[in-house]
Coordinates of C-alpha atoms in Angstrom, one line a residue:
Chain J
X1 CA -30.8 27.5 3.5
X2 CA -28.1 28.1 6.0
X3 CA -24.4 28.4 4.9
X4 CA -23.7 25.0 6.5
X5 CA -26.3 23.2 4.5
X6 CA -25.1 24.8 1.3
X7 CA -21.4 23.9 1.9
X8 CA -22.4 20.3 2.8
X9 CA -24.5 20.1 -0.4
X10 CA -21.6 21.5 -2.5
X11 CA -19.2 19.0 -0.8
X12 CA -21.3 16.0 -1.8
X13 CA -22.3 17.2 -5.3
X14 CA -18.7 18.1 -6.3
X15 CA -17.3 14.9 -4.8
X16 CA -19.7 12.6 -6.6
X17 CA -19.6 14.6 -9.8
X18 CA -15.8 14.4 -10.0
X19 CA -15.8 10.7 -9.0
X20 CA -18.1 9.9 -11.9
X21 CA -15.8 11.8 -14.3
X22 CA -13.0 9.4 -13.4
X23 CA -11.1 12.0 -11.4
X24 CA -8.9 10.0 -9.0
X25 CA -10.6 9.5 -5.7
X26 CA -7.9 11.3 -3.7
X27 CA -8.2 14.4 -5.9
X28 CA -12.0 14.2 -5.8
X29 CA -11.9 14.4 -2.0
X30 CA -9.3 17.2 -2.1
X31 CA -11.0 19.3 -4.6
X32 CA -14.5 18.9 -3.0
X33 CA -13.0 19.9 0.4
X34 CA -11.2 22.9 -1.0
X35 CA -14.3 24.2 -2.8
X36 CA -16.6 23.8 0.1
X37 CA -14.1 25.3 2.6
X38 CA -13.4 28.3 0.4
X39 CA -17.1 29.3 0.5
X40 CA -16.8 29.8 4.2
X41 CA -13.4 31.3 4.9
X42 CA -10.8 33.5 3.2
X43 CA -8.7 32.1 0.4
X44 CA -5.2 32.0 1.8
X45 CA -6.0 30.9 5.3
X46 CA -8.3 28.3 3.8
X47 CA -5.8 26.6 1.5
X48 CA -3.1 26.8 4.1
X49 CA -5.4 25.0 6.5
X50 CA -6.1 22.3 4.0
X51 CA -2.3 21.9 3.3
X52 CA -1.7 21.7 7.0
X53 CA -4.4 19.2 7.7
X54 CA -3.2 17.0 4.8
X55 CA 0.3 16.8 6.3
X56 CA -0.6 16.5 10.0
X57 CA -3.2 13.8 9.0
X58 CA -0.2 11.7 7.8
X59 CA 1.8 12.5 10.9
X60 CA 0.6 9.5 12.9
X61 CA 2.4 6.5 14.2
X62 CA -0.6 4.2 13.9
X63 CA -0.8 4.9 10.1
X64 CA 2.7 3.5 9.8
X65 CA 1.2 0.0 10.1
X66 CA -0.3 0.3 6.6
X67 CA 2.8 0.5 4.5
X68 CA 4.2 -2.5 6.4
X69 CA 0.9 -4.4 5.8
X70 CA 1.3 -3.8 2.1
X71 CA 4.9 -4.8 2.2
X72 CA 4.1 -8.0 4.1
X73 CA 1.2 -8.8 1.7
X74 CA 3.5 -8.3 -1.3
X75 CA 6.1 -10.6 0.1
X76 CA 3.5 -13.2 0.8
X77 CA 2.4 -13.0 -2.7
X78 CA 5.8 -13.3 -4.2
X79 CA 7.1 -15.9 -1.7
X80 CA 4.4 -18.5 -2.4
X81 CA 2.5 -18.3 0.9
X82 CA -0.7 -17.9 -1.1
X83 CA 0.1 -21.0 -3.1
X84 CA 0.7 -23.1 0.0
X85 CA -2.5 -21.9 1.6
X86 CA -4.5 -22.7 -1.5
X87 CA -3.1 -26.2 -1.7
X88 CA -3.9 -26.8 2.0
X89 CA -7.5 -25.5 1.5
X90 CA -7.8 -27.5 -1.6
X91 CA -6.9 -30.8 0.1
X92 CA -9.7 -30.0 2.7
X93 CA -12.7 -29.0 0.6
X94 CA -12.0 -29.7 -3.1
X95 CA -14.0 -33.0 -3.1
X96 CA -17.4 -31.1 -2.6
X97 CA -19.4 -29.9 -5.5
X98 CA -18.0 -26.5 -6.6
X99 CA -14.9 -27.3 -4.6
X100 CA -12.5 -24.8 -6.0
X101 CA -14.9 -22.0 -5.1
X102 CA -14.7 -23.0 -1.5
X103 CA -11.0 -23.2 -1.8
X104 CA -11.0 -19.6 -3.1
X105 CA -13.1 -18.4 -0.1
X106 CA -11.1 -20.3 2.5
X107 CA -7.7 -19.2 1.0
X108 CA -8.9 -15.6 1.0
X109 CA -9.9 -15.9 4.6
X110 CA -6.6 -17.4 5.6
X111 CA -4.7 -14.9 3.5
X112 CA -6.7 -12.0 4.9
X113 CA -5.9 -13.2 8.4
X114 CA -2.2 -12.7 7.7
X115 CA -2.0 -9.8 5.3
X116 CA -4.8 -7.4 6.3
X117 CA -5.3 -6.1 2.9
X118 CA -8.3 -7.1 0.7
X119 CA -6.5 -5.9 -2.4
X120 CA -3.5 -8.1 -1.7
X121 CA -5.7 -11.1 -1.0
X122 CA -7.7 -10.5 -4.2
X123 CA -4.7 -10.2 -6.4
X124 CA -2.7 -13.0 -4.7
X125 CA -5.4 -15.6 -4.6
X126 CA -7.1 -14.4 -7.8
X127 CA -4.1 -14.7 -10.0
X128 CA -3.7 -18.3 -9.0
X129 CA -7.3 -19.4 -8.7
X130 CA -8.9 -17.9 -11.7
X131 CA -6.9 -20.0 -14.1
X132 CA -7.4 -23.2 -12.1
X133 CA -11.1 -22.6 -11.9
X134 CA -11.4 -22.0 -15.6
X135 CA -9.5 -25.2 -16.3
X136 CA -12.1 -27.1 -14.3
X137 CA -14.9 -25.6 -16.2
X138 CA -16.1 -22.8 -14.0
X139 CA -17.5 -19.7 -15.8
X140 CA -14.9 -16.9 -15.6
X141 CA -17.5 -14.4 -14.3
X142 CA -18.3 -16.8 -11.5
X143 CA -14.7 -17.3 -10.4
X144 CA -14.1 -13.5 -10.6
X145 CA -17.0 -12.7 -8.4
X146 CA -16.2 -15.4 -5.9
X147 CA -12.7 -14.0 -5.7
X148 CA -13.7 -10.4 -5.3
X149 CA -16.4 -11.0 -2.7
X150 CA -14.3 -13.4 -0.7
X151 CA -11.4 -11.1 -0.5
X152 CA -13.6 -8.7 1.5
X153 CA -13.3 -11.1 4.4
X154 CA -9.8 -9.8 4.6
X155 CA -11.2 -6.4 5.6
X156 CA -13.0 -7.9 8.6
X157 CA -10.6 -10.5 9.7
X158 CA -7.8 -8.8 11.5
X159 CA -5.2 -7.5 10.9
X160 CA -7.0 -5.0 8.7
X161 CA -6.0 -1.7 7.2
X162 CA -9.5 -0.4 7.2
X163 CA -10.0 -0.9 10.9
X164 CA -6.8 1.0 11.7
X165 CA -8.1 3.9 9.6
X166 CA -11.4 3.7 11.4
X167 CA -9.8 3.8 14.8
X168 CA -7.8 6.9 13.8
X169 CA -10.9 8.6 12.4
X170 CA -12.8 7.9 15.6
X171 CA -10.2 10.1 17.3
X172 CA -9.0 7.5 19.8
X173 CA -12.5 6.4 21.0
X174 CA -12.0 3.0 19.5
X175 CA -8.8 1.0 20.2
X176 CA -7.2 -0.8 17.2
X177 CA -6.7 -4.0 19.2
X178 CA -10.3 -4.0 20.4
X179 CA -11.5 -3.5 16.8
X180 CA -9.3 -6.3 15.6
X181 CA -10.6 -8.7 18.1
X182 CA -14.1 -7.7 17.3
X183 CA -13.5 -8.4 13.6
X184 CA -12.9 -12.1 13.8
X185 CA -16.5 -13.4 14.2
X186 CA -18.1 -11.2 11.6
X187 CA -15.3 -12.1 9.2
X188 CA -15.6 -15.8 9.7
X189 CA -19.4 -15.5 9.5
X190 CA -19.1 -13.6 6.2
X191 CA -16.8 -16.3 4.9
X192 CA -19.3 -19.1 5.8
X193 CA -22.2 -17.0 4.4
X194 CA -20.4 -16.9 1.1
X195 CA -19.6 -20.6 1.2
X196 CA -23.3 -21.4 1.9
X197 CA -24.4 -19.3 -1.1
X198 CA -21.8 -21.1 -3.2
X199 CA -23.2 -24.5 -2.1
X200 CA -26.6 -23.3 -3.4
X201 CA -25.2 -22.1 -6.7
X202 CA -23.0 -25.1 -7.2
X203 CA -25.8 -27.6 -6.6
X204 CA -28.3 -25.8 -8.8
X205 CA -25.7 -25.3 -11.6
X206 CA -24.1 -28.7 -11.2
X207 CA -20.4 -27.7 -10.9
X208 CA -17.8 -30.3 -11.1
X209 CA -16.3 -31.8 -8.0
X210 CA -12.7 -32.7 -7.5
X211 CA -11.2 -35.9 -6.1
X212 CA -11.3 -36.6 -2.4
X213 CA -7.8 -36.1 -0.9
X214 CA -6.5 -38.9 1.3
X215 CA -5.6 -38.0 4.9
X216 CA -1.9 -38.5 4.2
X217 CA -2.1 -35.8 1.5
X218 CA -4.0 -33.4 3.8
X219 CA -1.3 -34.0 6.4
X220 CA 1.5 -33.3 3.9
X221 CA -0.2 -30.1 2.6
X222 CA -0.7 -29.0 6.2
X223 CA 3.0 -29.5 6.9
X224 CA 3.9 -27.4 3.9
X225 CA 1.5 -24.7 4.9
X226 CA 2.5 -25.0 8.6
X227 CA 4.8 -22.0 8.7
X228 CA 2.2 -19.9 6.8
X229 CA -0.4 -20.9 9.3
X230 CA 1.9 -20.2 12.2
X231 CA 2.0 -16.6 11.0
X232 CA -1.7 -16.6 11.9
X233 CA -0.9 -17.5 15.5
X234 CA 1.7 -14.8 15.6
X235 CA -0.7 -12.2 14.3
X236 CA -3.5 -13.1 16.8
X237 CA -1.2 -13.7 19.7
X238 CA 1.0 -10.7 19.1
X239 CA -1.8 -8.3 18.9
X240 CA -4.1 -9.6 21.6
X241 CA -1.3 -10.1 24.1
X242 CA -0.2 -6.6 23.4
X243 CA 3.4 -7.5 23.3
X244 CA 4.2 -5.5 20.3
X245 CA 2.8 -2.3 19.0
X246 CA 1.0 -2.8 15.7
X247 CA 3.7 -1.4 13.5
X248 CA 6.5 -3.3 15.1
X249 CA 4.3 -6.4 14.9
X250 CA 4.0 -6.0 11.1
X251 CA 7.7 -5.6 10.8
X252 CA 8.4 -8.7 12.9
X253 CA 6.0 -10.6 10.7
X254 CA 7.9 -9.4 7.7
X255 CA 11.2 -10.7 8.9
X256 CA 9.7 -14.0 9.9
X257 CA 8.4 -14.3 6.4
X258 CA 11.7 -13.5 4.8
X259 CA 13.3 -16.1 7.1
X260 CA 10.8 -18.8 6.3
X261 CA 10.8 -18.1 2.6
X262 CA 14.5 -18.7 2.7
X263 CA 14.2 -22.1 4.3
X264 CA 10.9 -23.3 2.8
X265 CA 12.3 -22.8 -0.7
X266 CA 13.9 -26.2 -0.2
X267 CA 10.5 -28.0 -0.3
Chain Q
X1 CA 10.5 16.4 -22.1
X2 CA 10.4 12.6 -22.2
X3 CA 13.9 12.6 -20.9
X4 CA 13.2 14.8 -17.9
X5 CA 10.1 12.7 -17.2
X6 CA 12.1 9.5 -17.1
X7 CA 14.8 11.1 -15.0
X8 CA 12.3 12.3 -12.4
X9 CA 10.7 8.9 -12.3
X10 CA 14.0 7.2 -11.8
X11 CA 15.0 9.6 -9.0
X12 CA 11.7 9.2 -7.3
X13 CA 11.8 5.4 -7.4
X14 CA 15.3 5.3 -5.9
X15 CA 14.4 7.9 -3.3
X16 CA 11.2 6.1 -2.3
X17 CA 13.1 2.8 -1.9
X18 CA 15.7 4.5 0.3
X19 CA 13.1 6.2 2.5
X20 CA 11.2 2.9 2.9
X21 CA 14.4 1.0 3.7
X22 CA 15.3 3.6 6.3
X23 CA 11.8 3.4 7.8
X24 CA 12.1 -0.4 8.1
X25 CA 15.5 -0.2 9.7
X26 CA 14.3 2.5 12.1
X27 CA 11.3 0.6 13.4
X28 CA 13.3 -2.6 13.7
X29 CA 15.9 -0.7 15.7
X30 CA 13.2 0.6 17.9
X31 CA 12.0 -2.9 18.8
X32 CA 15.5 -4.2 19.1
X33 CA 16.7 -1.5 21.4
X34 CA 13.6 -1.8 23.6
X35 CA 13.8 -5.5 24.1
X36 CA 17.5 -6.2 24.0
X37 CA 19.2 -3.1 25.1
X38 CA 16.5 -2.2 27.6
X39 CA 16.4 1.4 26.6
X40 CA 14.4 3.2 23.9
X41 CA 15.4 6.1 21.9
X42 CA 12.8 8.8 21.5
X43 CA 14.0 9.9 18.1
X44 CA 13.1 6.7 16.3
X45 CA 9.4 7.3 16.7
X46 CA 9.6 10.8 15.4
X47 CA 11.9 9.8 12.5
X48 CA 9.4 7.1 11.5
X49 CA 6.5 9.6 11.4
X50 CA 8.5 12.1 9.3
X51 CA 9.6 9.3 7.0
X52 CA 6.0 8.3 6.6
X53 CA 5.0 11.8 5.6
X54 CA 7.7 11.9 2.9
X55 CA 6.9 8.3 1.8
X56 CA 3.2 8.9 1.4
X57 CA 3.4 12.3 -0.3
X58 CA 6.2 11.3 -2.7
X59 CA 4.5 8.0 -3.3
X60 CA 1.3 9.9 -4.3
X61 CA 3.5 11.9 -6.8
X62 CA 4.9 8.7 -8.1
X63 CA 1.4 7.3 -8.7
X64 CA 0.6 10.5 -10.4
X65 CA 3.5 10.0 -12.8
X66 CA 2.3 6.5 -13.6
X67 CA -1.4 7.7 -13.7
X68 CA -2.3 4.9 -11.3
X69 CA -4.4 6.8 -8.8
X70 CA -7.5 4.9 -7.9
X71 CA -10.5 6.1 -9.9
X72 CA -13.9 4.9 -11.0
X73 CA -14.6 4.4 -14.6
X74 CA -18.1 2.9 -14.9
X75 CA -19.5 6.2 -16.5
X76 CA -16.2 7.0 -18.3
X77 CA -16.2 3.6 -20.0
X78 CA -19.5 4.6 -21.7
X79 CA -18.2 7.8 -23.2
X80 CA -17.4 8.1 -26.9
X81 CA -13.6 8.4 -27.8
X82 CA -13.9 12.1 -28.3
X83 CA -15.6 12.8 -25.0
X84 CA -13.0 10.5 -23.4
X85 CA -10.2 12.8 -24.6
X86 CA -12.0 15.9 -23.3
X87 CA -12.6 14.2 -19.9
X88 CA -9.0 13.2 -19.7
X89 CA -8.0 16.8 -20.3
X90 CA -10.4 17.9 -17.7
X91 CA -9.0 15.4 -15.2
X92 CA -5.4 16.6 -15.8
X93 CA -6.4 20.3 -15.5
X94 CA -8.2 19.7 -12.2
X95 CA -5.2 17.8 -10.8
X96 CA -3.0 20.7 -12.0
X97 CA -5.2 23.3 -10.3
X98 CA -5.4 21.3 -7.1
X99 CA -1.6 20.9 -7.0
X100 CA -1.1 24.6 -7.8
X101 CA -3.6 26.1 -5.3
X102 CA -3.5 23.7 -2.4
X103 CA -0.1 22.1 -2.6
X104 CA 2.1 24.8 -4.0
X105 CA 0.5 28.0 -2.7
X106 CA -1.1 26.7 0.5
X107 CA 1.9 24.4 1.2
X108 CA 4.5 27.2 0.6
X109 CA 2.5 29.5 2.9
X110 CA 2.4 26.7 5.6
X111 CA 6.2 26.2 5.2
X112 CA 6.8 29.9 5.5
X113 CA 4.6 30.2 8.6
X114 CA 6.3 27.2 10.4
X115 CA 9.8 28.4 9.5
X116 CA 8.9 32.0 10.6
X117 CA 7.6 30.7 13.9
X118 CA 10.8 28.7 14.3
X119 CA 8.8 25.6 15.2
X120 CA 11.1 22.7 16.1
X121 CA 10.3 19.0 16.2
X122 CA 10.1 17.4 19.6
X123 CA 13.2 15.3 19.8
X124 CA 15.2 15.6 16.6
X125 CA 15.2 19.4 17.0
X126 CA 14.9 20.0 13.2
X127 CA 12.6 22.8 12.0
X128 CA 9.2 21.4 11.1
X129 CA 9.2 23.7 8.0
X130 CA 11.8 21.5 6.4
X131 CA 9.7 18.4 6.9
X132 CA 6.7 20.1 5.5
X133 CA 8.7 21.5 2.5
X134 CA 8.1 18.2 0.7
X135 CA 4.5 19.2 0.2
X136 CA 5.0 22.3 -2.1
X137 CA 7.8 20.5 -3.8
X138 CA 5.5 17.5 -4.6
X139 CA 2.9 20.0 -5.9
X140 CA 5.4 21.3 -8.4
X141 CA 6.2 17.7 -9.6
X142 CA 2.5 16.9 -9.9
X143 CA 2.0 20.1 -12.0
X144 CA 4.9 19.0 -14.2
X145 CA 3.4 15.5 -14.7
X146 CA -0.1 17.0 -15.5
X147 CA 1.4 19.2 -18.2
X148 CA 3.4 16.3 -19.6
X149 CA 0.3 14.1 -19.7
X150 CA -1.8 16.8 -21.4
X151 CA 0.9 17.1 -24.1
X152 CA 1.1 13.3 -24.5
X153 CA -2.6 12.9 -24.7
X154 CA -2.7 15.7 -27.3
X155 CA -0.2 13.8 -29.4
X156 CA -2.2 10.6 -28.9
X157 CA 0.8 8.9 -27.3
X158 CA -0.9 8.0 -24.1
X159 CA -3.9 5.6 -23.7
X160 CA -7.0 7.5 -22.6

């Protein structure tokens, strides 16, 4: 076996071994890299290179979007955007069998389209929906798995942290904006795929259905969620028109949210 | 030791908040100056990148202090309580070694080389070595937290 094969083998074995032992993922990556690198080159240059790569890897303006994403997601969670999106989605689909499950998927898609982080979507929507679903007689396991799988639509529907990292890892071959635009259709298809599976489960397990919301209620929920939905347009428009760089775009979003939270508190 | 630990945590929290606030103001200023003053300053972009380095590395240290780094526990959950303690020790030792070897030794060497070469940043003209110095410093903090956690686990004062 050549030295390359051996170091690749060691890289993978050490990485997955450490991962299984509950070593934090970041350290598993770091330790596996260090071990496999030190087989090939001298100790001091080796560890200096790793330290240097770790710092210069962070030294990127595109990565800056991610902390702002997280900040924006956190503010949406605290500010009640998630709640308004859920109410709007509920007035649309809650009358079907298994209605709250669709609400969960739709709300996660809408939330993912504003926040870009699957974790934020899962915790924001999940913390509200799990209790409501349990109250209406859904098994807790079912609502948890609906919540987790539907939050992954947030990874595909732009803006998405993962796509930024992918664009960086490809070394500039893929543009972030192009990846974002490419993410819409798969994300929406995934959401509808989940919904069609839920239809199947809901009919075969006979889940409860909610009351049909009258048009006037849909309209009033839409009005309450209007500013939250407007954020969607800002996200799509801002990125595809290329007016703002990604990071600045995040920040603008963040200020718009703060502004709207201040005013919409009066509802 | 508890006292030092709490002090470091407090300082880290405040410092991270300040760095993030500066970052937000900096990027906002960049947009504002470009669209309303019709001129852009080149230092805002560089400052944002350096702030990001400090924010992420010190943020990782802070996660270390809280033991909230992402990890997978599907095998760990099946261990007996005794094995769990052993595994927890092993995890802390591995983190300690990584921090010592890569972050402190490798990082110090990197800082030494960049300072020795007198490498300056593009627009702010500060030595890059000072920016990188956060890396060995964070390594020392992570080592401290690992030792602290080992002692705490040994006294059964931390959940495993």
